[in-house]
mmCIF file of C-alpha atoms (C1' of nucleotides) in Angstrom:
data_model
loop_
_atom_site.group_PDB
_atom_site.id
_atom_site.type_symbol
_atom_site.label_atom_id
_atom_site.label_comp_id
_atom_site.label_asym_id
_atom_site.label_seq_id
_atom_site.Cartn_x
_atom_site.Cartn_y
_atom_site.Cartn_z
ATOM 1 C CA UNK A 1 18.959 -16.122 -3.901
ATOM 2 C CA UNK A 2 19.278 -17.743 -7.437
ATOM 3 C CA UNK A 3 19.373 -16.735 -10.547
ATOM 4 C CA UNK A 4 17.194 -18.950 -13.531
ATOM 5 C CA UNK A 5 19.546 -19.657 -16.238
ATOM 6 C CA UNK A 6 16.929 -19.611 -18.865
ATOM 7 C CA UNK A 7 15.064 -16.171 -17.766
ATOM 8 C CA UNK A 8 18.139 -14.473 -16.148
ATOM 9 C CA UNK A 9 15.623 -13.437 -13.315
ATOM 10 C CA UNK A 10 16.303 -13.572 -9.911
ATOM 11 C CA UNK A 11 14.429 -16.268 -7.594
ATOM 12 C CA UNK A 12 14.008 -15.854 -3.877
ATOM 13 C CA UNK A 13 15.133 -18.468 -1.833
ATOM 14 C CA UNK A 14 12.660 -20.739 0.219
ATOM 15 C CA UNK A 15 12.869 -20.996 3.732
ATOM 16 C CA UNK A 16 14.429 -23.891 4.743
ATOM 17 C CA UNK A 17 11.401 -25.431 6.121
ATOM 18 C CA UNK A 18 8.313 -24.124 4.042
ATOM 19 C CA UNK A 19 5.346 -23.610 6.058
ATOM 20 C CA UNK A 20 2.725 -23.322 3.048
ATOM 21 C CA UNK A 21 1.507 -26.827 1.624
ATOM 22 C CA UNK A 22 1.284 -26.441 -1.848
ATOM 23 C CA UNK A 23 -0.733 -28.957 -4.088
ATOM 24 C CA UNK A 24 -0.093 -29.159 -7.792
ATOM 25 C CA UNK A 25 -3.154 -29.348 -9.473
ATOM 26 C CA UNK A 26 -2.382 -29.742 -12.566
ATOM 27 C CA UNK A 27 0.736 -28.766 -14.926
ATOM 28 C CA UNK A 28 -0.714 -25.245 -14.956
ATOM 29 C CA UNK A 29 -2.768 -24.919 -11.718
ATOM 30 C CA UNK A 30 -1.422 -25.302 -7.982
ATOM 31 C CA UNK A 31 -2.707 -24.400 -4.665
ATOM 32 C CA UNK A 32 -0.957 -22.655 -2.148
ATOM 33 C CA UNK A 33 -2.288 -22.738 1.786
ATOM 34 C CA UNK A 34 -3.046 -20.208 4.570
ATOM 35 C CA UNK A 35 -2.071 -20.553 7.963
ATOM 36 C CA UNK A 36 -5.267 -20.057 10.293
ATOM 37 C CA UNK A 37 -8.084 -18.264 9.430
ATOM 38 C CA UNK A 38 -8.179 -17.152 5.722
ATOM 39 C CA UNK A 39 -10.975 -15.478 3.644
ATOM 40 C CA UNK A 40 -10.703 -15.295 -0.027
ATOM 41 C CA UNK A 41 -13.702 -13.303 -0.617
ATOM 42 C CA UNK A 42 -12.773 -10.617 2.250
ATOM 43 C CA UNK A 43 -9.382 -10.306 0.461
ATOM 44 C CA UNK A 44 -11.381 -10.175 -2.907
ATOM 45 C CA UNK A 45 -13.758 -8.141 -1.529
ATOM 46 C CA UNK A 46 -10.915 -5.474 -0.060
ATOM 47 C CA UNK A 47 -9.089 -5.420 -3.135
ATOM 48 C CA UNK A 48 -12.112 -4.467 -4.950
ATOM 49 C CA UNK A 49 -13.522 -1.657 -2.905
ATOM 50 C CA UNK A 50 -15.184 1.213 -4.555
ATOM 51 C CA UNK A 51 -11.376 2.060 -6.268
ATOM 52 C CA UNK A 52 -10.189 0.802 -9.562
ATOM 53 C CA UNK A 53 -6.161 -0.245 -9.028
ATOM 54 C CA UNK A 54 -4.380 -0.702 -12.359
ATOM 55 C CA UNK A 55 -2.070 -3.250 -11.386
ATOM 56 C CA UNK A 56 -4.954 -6.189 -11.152
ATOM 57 C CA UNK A 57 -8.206 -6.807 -12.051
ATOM 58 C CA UNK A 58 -11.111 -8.264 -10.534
ATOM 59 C CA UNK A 59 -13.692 -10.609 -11.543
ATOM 60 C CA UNK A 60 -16.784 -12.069 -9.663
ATOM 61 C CA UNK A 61 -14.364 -15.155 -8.440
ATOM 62 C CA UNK A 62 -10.929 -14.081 -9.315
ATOM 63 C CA UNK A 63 -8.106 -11.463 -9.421
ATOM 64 C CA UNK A 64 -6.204 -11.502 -12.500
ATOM 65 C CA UNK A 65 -2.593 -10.195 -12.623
ATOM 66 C CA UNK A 66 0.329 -10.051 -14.602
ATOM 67 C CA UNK A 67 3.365 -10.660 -12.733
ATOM 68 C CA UNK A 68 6.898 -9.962 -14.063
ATOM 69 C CA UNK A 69 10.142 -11.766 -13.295
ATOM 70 C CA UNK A 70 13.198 -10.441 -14.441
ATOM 71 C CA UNK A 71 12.601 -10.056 -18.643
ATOM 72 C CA UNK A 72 9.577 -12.546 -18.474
ATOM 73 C CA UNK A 73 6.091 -11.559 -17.748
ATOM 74 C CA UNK A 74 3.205 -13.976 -16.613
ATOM 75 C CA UNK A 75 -0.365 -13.879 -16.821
ATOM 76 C CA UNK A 76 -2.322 -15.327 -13.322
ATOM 77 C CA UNK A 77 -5.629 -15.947 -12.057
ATOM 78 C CA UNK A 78 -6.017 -16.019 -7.874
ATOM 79 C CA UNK A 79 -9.377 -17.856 -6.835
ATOM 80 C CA UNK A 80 -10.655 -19.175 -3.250
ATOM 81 C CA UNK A 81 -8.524 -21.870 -2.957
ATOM 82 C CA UNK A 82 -10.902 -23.195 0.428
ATOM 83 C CA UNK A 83 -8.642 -22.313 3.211
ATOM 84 C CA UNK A 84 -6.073 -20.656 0.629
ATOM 85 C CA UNK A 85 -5.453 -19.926 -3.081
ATOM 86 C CA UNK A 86 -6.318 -21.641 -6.534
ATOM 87 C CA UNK A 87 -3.638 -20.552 -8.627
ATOM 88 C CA UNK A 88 -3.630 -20.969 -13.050
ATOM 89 C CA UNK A 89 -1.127 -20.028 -15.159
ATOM 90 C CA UNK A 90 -2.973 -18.245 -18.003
ATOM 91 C CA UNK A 91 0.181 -17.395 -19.808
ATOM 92 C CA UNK A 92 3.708 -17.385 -19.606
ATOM 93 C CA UNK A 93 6.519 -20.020 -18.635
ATOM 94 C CA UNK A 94 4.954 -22.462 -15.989
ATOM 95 C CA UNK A 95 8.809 -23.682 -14.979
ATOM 96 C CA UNK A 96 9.431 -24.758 -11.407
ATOM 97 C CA UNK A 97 11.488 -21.836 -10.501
ATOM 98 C CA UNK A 98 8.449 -19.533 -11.998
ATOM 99 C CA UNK A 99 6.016 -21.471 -9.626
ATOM 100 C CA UNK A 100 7.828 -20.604 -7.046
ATOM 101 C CA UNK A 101 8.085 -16.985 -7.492
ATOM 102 C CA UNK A 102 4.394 -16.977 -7.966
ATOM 103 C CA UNK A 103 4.513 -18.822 -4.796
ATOM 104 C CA UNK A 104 6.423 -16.615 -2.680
ATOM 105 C CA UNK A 105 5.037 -13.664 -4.400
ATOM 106 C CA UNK A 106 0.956 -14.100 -3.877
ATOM 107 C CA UNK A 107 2.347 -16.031 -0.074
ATOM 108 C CA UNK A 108 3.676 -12.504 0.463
ATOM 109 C CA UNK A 109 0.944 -10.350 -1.325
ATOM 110 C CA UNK A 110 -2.495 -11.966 0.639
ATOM 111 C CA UNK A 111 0.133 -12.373 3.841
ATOM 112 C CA UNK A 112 -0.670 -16.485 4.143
ATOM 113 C CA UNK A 113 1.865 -17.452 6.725
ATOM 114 C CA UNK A 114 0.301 -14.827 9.391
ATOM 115 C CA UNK A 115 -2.171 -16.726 11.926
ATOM 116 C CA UNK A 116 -4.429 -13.710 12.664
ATOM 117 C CA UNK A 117 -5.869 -15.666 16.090
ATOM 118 C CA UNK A 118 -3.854 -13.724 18.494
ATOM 119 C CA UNK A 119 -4.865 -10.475 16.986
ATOM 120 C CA UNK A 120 -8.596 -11.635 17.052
ATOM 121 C CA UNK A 121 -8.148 -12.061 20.740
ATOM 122 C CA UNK A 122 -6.915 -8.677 21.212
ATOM 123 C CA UNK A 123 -9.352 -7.216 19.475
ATOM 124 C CA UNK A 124 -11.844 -8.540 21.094
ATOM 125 C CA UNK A 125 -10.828 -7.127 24.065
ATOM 126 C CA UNK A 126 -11.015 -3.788 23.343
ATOM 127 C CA UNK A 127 -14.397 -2.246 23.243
ATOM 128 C CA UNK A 128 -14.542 -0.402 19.719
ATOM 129 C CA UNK A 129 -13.448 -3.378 17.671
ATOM 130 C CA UNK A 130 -14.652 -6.241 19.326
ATOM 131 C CA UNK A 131 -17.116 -6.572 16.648
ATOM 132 C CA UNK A 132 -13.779 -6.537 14.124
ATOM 133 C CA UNK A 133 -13.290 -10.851 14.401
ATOM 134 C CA UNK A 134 -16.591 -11.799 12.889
ATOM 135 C CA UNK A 135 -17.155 -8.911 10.808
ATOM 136 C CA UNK A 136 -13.737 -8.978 8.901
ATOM 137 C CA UNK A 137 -12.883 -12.902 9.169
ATOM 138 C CA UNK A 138 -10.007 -14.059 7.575
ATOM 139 C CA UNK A 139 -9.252 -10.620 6.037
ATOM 140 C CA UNK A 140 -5.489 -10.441 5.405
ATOM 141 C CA UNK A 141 -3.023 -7.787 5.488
ATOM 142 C CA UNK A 142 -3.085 -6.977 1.915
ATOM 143 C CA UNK A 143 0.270 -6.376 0.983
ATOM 144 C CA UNK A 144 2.351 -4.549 -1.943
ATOM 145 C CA UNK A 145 5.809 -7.288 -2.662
ATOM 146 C CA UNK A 146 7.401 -4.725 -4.648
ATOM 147 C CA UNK A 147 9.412 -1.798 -2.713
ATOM 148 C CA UNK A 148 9.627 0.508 -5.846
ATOM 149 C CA UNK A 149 6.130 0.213 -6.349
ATOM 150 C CA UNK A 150 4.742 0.362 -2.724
ATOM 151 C CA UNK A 151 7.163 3.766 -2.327
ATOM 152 C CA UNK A 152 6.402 5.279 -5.404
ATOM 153 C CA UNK A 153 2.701 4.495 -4.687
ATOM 154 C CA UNK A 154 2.755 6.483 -1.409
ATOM 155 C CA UNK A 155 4.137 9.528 -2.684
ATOM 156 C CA UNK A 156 1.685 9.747 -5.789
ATOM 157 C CA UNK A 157 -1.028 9.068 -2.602
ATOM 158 C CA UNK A 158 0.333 12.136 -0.817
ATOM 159 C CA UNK A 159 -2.251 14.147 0.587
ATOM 160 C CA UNK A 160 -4.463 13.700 -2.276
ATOM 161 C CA UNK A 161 -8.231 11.864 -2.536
ATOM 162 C CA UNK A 162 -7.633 8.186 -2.880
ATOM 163 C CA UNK A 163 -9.674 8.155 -6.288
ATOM 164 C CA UNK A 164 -7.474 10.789 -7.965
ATOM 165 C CA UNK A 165 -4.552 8.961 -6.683
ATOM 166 C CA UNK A 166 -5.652 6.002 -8.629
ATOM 167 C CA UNK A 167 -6.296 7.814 -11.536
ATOM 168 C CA UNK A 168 -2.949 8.996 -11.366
ATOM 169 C CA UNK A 169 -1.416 5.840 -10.722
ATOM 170 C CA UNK A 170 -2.913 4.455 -13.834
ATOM 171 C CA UNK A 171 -1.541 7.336 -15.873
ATOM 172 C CA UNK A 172 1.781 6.241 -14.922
ATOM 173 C CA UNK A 173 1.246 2.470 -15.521
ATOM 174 C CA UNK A 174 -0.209 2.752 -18.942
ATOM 175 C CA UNK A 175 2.599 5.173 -19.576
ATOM 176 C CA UNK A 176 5.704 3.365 -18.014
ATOM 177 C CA UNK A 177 4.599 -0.198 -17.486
ATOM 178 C CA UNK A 178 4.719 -3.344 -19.488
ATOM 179 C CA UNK A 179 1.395 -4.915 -20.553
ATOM 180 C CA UNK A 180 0.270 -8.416 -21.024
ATOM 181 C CA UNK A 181 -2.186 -8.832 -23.830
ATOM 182 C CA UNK A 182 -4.912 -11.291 -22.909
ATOM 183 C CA UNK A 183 -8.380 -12.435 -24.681
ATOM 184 C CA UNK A 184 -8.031 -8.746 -25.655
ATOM 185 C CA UNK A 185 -7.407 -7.090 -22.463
ATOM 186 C CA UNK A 186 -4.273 -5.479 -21.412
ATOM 187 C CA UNK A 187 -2.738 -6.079 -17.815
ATOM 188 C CA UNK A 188 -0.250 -3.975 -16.691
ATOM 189 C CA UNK A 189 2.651 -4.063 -14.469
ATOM 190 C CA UNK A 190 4.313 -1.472 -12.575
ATOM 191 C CA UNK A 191 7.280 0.232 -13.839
ATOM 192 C CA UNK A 192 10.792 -0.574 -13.195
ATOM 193 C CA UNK A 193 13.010 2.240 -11.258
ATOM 194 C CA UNK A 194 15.473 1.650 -14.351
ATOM 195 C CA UNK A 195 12.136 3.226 -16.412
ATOM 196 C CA UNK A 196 11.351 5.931 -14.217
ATOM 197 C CA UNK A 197 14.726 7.300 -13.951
ATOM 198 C CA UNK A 198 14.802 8.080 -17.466
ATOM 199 C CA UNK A 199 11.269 9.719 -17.027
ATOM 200 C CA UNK A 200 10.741 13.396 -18.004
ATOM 201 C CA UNK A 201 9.276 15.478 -15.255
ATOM 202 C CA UNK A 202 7.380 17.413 -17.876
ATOM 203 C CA UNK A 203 5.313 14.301 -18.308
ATOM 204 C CA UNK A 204 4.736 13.140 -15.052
ATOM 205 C CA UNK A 205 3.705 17.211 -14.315
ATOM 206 C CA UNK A 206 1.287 16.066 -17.266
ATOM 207 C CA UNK A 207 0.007 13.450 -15.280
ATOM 208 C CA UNK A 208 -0.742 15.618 -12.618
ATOM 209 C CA UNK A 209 2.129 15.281 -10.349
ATOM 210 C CA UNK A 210 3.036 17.943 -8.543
ATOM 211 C CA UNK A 211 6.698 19.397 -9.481
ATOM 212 C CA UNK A 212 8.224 17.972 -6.001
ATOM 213 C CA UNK A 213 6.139 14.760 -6.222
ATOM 214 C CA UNK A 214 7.657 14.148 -9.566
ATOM 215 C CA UNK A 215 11.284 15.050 -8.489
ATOM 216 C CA UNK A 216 10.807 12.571 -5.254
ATOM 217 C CA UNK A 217 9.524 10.146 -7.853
ATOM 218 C CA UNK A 218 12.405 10.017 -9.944
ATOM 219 C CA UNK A 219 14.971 10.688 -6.839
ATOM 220 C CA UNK A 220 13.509 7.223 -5.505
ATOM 221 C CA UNK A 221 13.721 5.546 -8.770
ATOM 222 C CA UNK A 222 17.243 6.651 -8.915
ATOM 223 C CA UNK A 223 17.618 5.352 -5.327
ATOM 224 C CA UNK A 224 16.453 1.868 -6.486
ATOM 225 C CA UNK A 225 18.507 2.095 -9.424
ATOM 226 C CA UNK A 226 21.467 2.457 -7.718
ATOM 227 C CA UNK A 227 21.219 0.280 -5.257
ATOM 228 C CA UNK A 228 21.192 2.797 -2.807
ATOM 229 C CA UNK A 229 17.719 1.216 -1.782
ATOM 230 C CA UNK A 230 16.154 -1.917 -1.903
ATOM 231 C CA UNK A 231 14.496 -4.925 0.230
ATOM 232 C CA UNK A 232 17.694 -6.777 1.452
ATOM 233 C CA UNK A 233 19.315 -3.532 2.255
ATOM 234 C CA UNK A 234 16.658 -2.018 4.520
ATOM 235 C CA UNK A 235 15.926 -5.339 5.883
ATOM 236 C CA UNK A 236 20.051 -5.953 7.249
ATOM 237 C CA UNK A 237 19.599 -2.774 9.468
ATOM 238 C CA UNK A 238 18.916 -3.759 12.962
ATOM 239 C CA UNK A 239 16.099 -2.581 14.032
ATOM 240 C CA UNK A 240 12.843 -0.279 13.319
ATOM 241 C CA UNK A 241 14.285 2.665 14.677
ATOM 242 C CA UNK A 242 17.176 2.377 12.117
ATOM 243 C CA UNK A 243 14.776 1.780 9.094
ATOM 244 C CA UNK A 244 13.105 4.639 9.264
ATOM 245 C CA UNK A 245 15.588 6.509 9.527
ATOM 246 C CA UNK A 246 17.170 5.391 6.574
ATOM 247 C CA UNK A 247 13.974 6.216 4.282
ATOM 248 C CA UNK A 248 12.986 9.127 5.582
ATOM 249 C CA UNK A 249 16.698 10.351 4.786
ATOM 250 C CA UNK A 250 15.380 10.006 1.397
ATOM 251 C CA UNK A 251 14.030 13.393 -0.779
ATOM 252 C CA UNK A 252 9.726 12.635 -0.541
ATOM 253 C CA UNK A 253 10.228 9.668 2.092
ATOM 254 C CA UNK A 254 8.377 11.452 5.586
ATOM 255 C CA UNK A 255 7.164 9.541 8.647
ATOM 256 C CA UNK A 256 4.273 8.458 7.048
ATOM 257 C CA UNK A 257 5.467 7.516 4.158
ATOM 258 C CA UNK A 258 8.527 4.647 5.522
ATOM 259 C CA UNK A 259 5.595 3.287 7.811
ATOM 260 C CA UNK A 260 3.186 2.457 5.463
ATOM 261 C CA UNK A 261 5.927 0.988 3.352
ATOM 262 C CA UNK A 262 7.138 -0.865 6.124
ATOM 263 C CA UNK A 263 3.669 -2.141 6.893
ATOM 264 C CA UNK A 264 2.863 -3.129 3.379
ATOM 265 C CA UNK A 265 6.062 -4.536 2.107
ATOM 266 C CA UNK A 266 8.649 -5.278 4.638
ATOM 267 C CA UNK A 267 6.166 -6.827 6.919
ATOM 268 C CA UNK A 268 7.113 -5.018 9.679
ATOM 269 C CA UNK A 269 4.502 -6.418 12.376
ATOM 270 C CA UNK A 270 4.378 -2.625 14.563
ATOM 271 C CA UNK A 271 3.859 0.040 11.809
ATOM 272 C CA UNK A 272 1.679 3.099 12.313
ATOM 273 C CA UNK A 273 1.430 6.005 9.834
ATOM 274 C CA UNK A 274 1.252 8.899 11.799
ATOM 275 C CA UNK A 275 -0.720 11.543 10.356
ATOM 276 C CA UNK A 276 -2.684 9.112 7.904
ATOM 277 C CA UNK A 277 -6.016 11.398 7.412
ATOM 278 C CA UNK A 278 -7.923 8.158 6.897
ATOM 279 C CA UNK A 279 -6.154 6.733 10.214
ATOM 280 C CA UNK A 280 -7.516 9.429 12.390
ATOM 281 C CA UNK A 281 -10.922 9.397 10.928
ATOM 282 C CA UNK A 282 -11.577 6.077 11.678
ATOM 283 C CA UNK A 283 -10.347 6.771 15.044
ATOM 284 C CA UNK A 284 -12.847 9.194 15.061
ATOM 285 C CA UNK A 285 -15.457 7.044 13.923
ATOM 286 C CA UNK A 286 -15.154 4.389 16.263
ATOM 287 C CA UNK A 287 -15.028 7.183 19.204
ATOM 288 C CA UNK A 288 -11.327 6.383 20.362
ATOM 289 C CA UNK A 289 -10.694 10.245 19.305
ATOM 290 C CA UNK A 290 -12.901 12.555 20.270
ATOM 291 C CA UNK A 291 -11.278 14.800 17.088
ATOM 292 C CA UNK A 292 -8.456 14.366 14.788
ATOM 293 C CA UNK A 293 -5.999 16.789 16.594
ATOM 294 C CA UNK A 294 -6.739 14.581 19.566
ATOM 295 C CA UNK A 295 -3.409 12.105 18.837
ATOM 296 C CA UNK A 296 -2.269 12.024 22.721
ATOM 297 C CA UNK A 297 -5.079 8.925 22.779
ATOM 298 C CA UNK A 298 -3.769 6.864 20.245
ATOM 299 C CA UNK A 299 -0.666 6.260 21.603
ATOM 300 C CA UNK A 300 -2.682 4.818 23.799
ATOM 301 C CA UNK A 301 -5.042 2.893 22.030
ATOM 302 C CA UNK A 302 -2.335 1.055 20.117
ATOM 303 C CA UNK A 303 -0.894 0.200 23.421
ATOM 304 C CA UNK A 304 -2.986 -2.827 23.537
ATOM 305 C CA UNK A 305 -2.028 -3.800 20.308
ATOM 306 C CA UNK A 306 1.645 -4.419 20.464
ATOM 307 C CA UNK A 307 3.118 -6.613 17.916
ATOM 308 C CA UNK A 308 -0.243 -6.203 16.019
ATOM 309 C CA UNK A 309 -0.081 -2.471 15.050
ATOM 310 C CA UNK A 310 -0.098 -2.504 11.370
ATOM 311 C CA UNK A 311 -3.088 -5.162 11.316
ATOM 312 C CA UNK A 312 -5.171 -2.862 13.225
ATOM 313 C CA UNK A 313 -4.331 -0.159 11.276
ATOM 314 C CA UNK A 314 -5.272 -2.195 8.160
ATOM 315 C CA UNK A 315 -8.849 -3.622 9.885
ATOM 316 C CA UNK A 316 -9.415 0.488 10.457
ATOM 317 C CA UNK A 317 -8.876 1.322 6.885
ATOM 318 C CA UNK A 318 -11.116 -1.978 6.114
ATOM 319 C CA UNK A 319 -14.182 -0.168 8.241
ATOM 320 C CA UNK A 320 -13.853 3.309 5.977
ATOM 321 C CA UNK A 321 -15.303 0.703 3.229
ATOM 322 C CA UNK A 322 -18.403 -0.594 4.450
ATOM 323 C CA UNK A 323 -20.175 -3.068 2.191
ATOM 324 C CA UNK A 324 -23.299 -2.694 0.917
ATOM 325 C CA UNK A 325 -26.190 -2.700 3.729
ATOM 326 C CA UNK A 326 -22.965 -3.039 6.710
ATOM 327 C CA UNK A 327 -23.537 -0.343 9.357
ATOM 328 C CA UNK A 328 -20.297 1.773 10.259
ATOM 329 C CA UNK A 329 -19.330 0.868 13.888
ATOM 330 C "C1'" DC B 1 -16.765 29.262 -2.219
ATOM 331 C "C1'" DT B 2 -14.435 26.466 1.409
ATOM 332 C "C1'" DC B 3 -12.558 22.399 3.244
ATOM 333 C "C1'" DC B 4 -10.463 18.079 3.087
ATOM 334 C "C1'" DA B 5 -8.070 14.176 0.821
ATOM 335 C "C1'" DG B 6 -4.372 7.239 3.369
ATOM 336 C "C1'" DG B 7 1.866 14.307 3.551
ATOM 337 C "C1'" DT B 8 6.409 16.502 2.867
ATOM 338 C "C1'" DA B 9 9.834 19.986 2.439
ATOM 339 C "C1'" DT B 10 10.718 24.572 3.072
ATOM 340 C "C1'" DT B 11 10.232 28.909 5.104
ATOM 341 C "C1'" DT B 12 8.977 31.750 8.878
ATOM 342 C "C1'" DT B 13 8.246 32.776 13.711
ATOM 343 C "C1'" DA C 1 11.967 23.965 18.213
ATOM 344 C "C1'" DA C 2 7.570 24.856 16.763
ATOM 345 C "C1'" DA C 3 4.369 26.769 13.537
ATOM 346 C "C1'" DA C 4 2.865 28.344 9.017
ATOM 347 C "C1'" DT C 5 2.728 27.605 4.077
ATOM 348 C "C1'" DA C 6 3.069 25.918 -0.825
ATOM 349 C "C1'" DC C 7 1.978 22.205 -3.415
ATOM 350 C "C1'" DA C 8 -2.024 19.898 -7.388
ATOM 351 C "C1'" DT C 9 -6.567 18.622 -8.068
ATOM 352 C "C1'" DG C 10 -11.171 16.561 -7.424
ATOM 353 C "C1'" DG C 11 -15.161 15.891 -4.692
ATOM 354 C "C1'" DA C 12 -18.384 17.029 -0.879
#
DNA sequence: CTCCAGGTATTTT
DNA sequence: AAAATACATGGA
């Protein structure tokens, strides 16, 4: 870790040998490669859905976000790249050590450095996603780099609808985030912990949190704020086992909860969140459960999959979306 | 009206 | 230790 002298923010290290070739297009524009198979428009098209997230937006070829590093905020647009991502700068300081935050944050966010082939061979040796390969090519693991955000987004997602979720989610952006003005439009970034600790609970209960989702809200904020959680931390315990124990020591933080953090942010290659509604049902649906109560053959299932859990899980949450005119498996 | 949403903590058997 | 229940609210 370094820390820019001009912006005060804090820039991740590279590793020492940097898989991802990066072309620099111009002073503003840059590339940034995928390892193996990569699909921009099934990332595009995943991102987009039938939901309306608050921390991006998409257009026919792009996703537009604003990024911010440490006081700083930037303006991008993400395009197909051909075997990658086309990255501009729309506004904001275009410095080295911002490229390569952008770098390691959108190399983190569409997962780049995974080569899905393996997991395409095990798919296709099970039965009820062999069809999973072609259908989904060079879909990614669509990931959420910040642990405040990918936390506090789970327990707003708490066994609620994923559209009112949303819709809550955005109350709390436009309420607590920063925005980036731009041709007009505003794009918004999630809060900071620091923000949310100072929250009142009579506002989030405005929101429509629950009481106990907005004290676990704040109590994680806190957490973050303190140091008492955070990336580096989590990721110097020694195993799985040991992480989730340490989140779900946390006031909100439950089984389902650390995994799907886990799977989205630390990267953690064997994540399943038990209990995920959405989970079973596509279980359901592609007739490895005969009903949702019928978890003794999952265990099972992801057997086959080991080292590969959270991608399948991911691929099953990809089927609950079928495009236009695709028939559900 | 009832049941279910990409659950969790708390209370009760 | 396992099972039941409250929580908030929108959509099917």
């Amino acid at each position: 870790m370094e820390v820019s002298q001009k912006t005060g923010c804090v820039i991740p290290a590279l590793p020492a040998s940097w898989p991802v070739y990066m072309k620099a297009v111009d002073r503003n524009t840059f590339e940034i490669r995928a390892n193996g198979h990569f699909s921009f428009q099934e990332c595009h098209w995943y991102l987009n859905r039938e939901f309306d997230d608050c921390t991006y937006r998409i257009y026919p070829d792009r996703v537009r976000k604003a990024l911010r590093i440490g006081n700083e905020f930037l303006l991008i647009d993400i395009l197909d790249g051909g075997g990658g991502l086309l990255v501009k700068i729309l506004s904001g300081d275009s410095s080295e050590r911002c490229i390569a935050y952008i770098r390691q944050y959108l190399t983190d966010w569409f997962d780049l450095e995974t080569d899905v082939e393996h997991f395409y061979r095990q798919l296709s040796t099970s039965k009820p996603t062999s069809y999973m390969p072609e259908r989904y090519k060079g879909l990614r693991l669509l990931s959420i780099p910040d642990f405040f955000e990918s936390i506090a987004w789970c327990i707003i997602g708490q066994q609620i609808n994923l559209r009112f979720a949303y819709s809550v989610k955005r109350r709390l952006v436009e309420r607590y985030g920063t925005a980036v003005t731009y041709k007009g439009e505003k794009y918004h970034t999630f809060p900071t912990p620091e923000t949310i600790v100072c929250a009142d609970p009579l506002e989030l209960r405005e929101m429509q949190f629950s009481n106990s989702k907005a004290a676990y809200l704040i109590g994680v904020a806190k957490a973050f704020s303190d140091k008492t959680l955070n990336k580096q931390k989590l990721l110097s315990l020694p195993d799985f086992e040991s992480r989730q124990k340490y989140l779900t020591a946390i006031k909100g933080i439950g089984v389902w909860t650390a995994n799907y953090a886990m799977m989205k942010t630390l990267k953690e290659r064997s994540c399943i969140p038990f209990g995920d509604a959405g989970l079973l049902n596509a279980l359901v649906g592609h007739g490895v459960l005969k009903d949702k109560q019928d978890t003794a053959r999952m265990e099972k299932f992801f057997r086959k999959f080991k080292g590969w859990e959270s991608y399948l899980v991911f691929y099953l949450w990809r089927s609950l979306s079928p495009m236009e005119g695709e028939q559900v498996s």
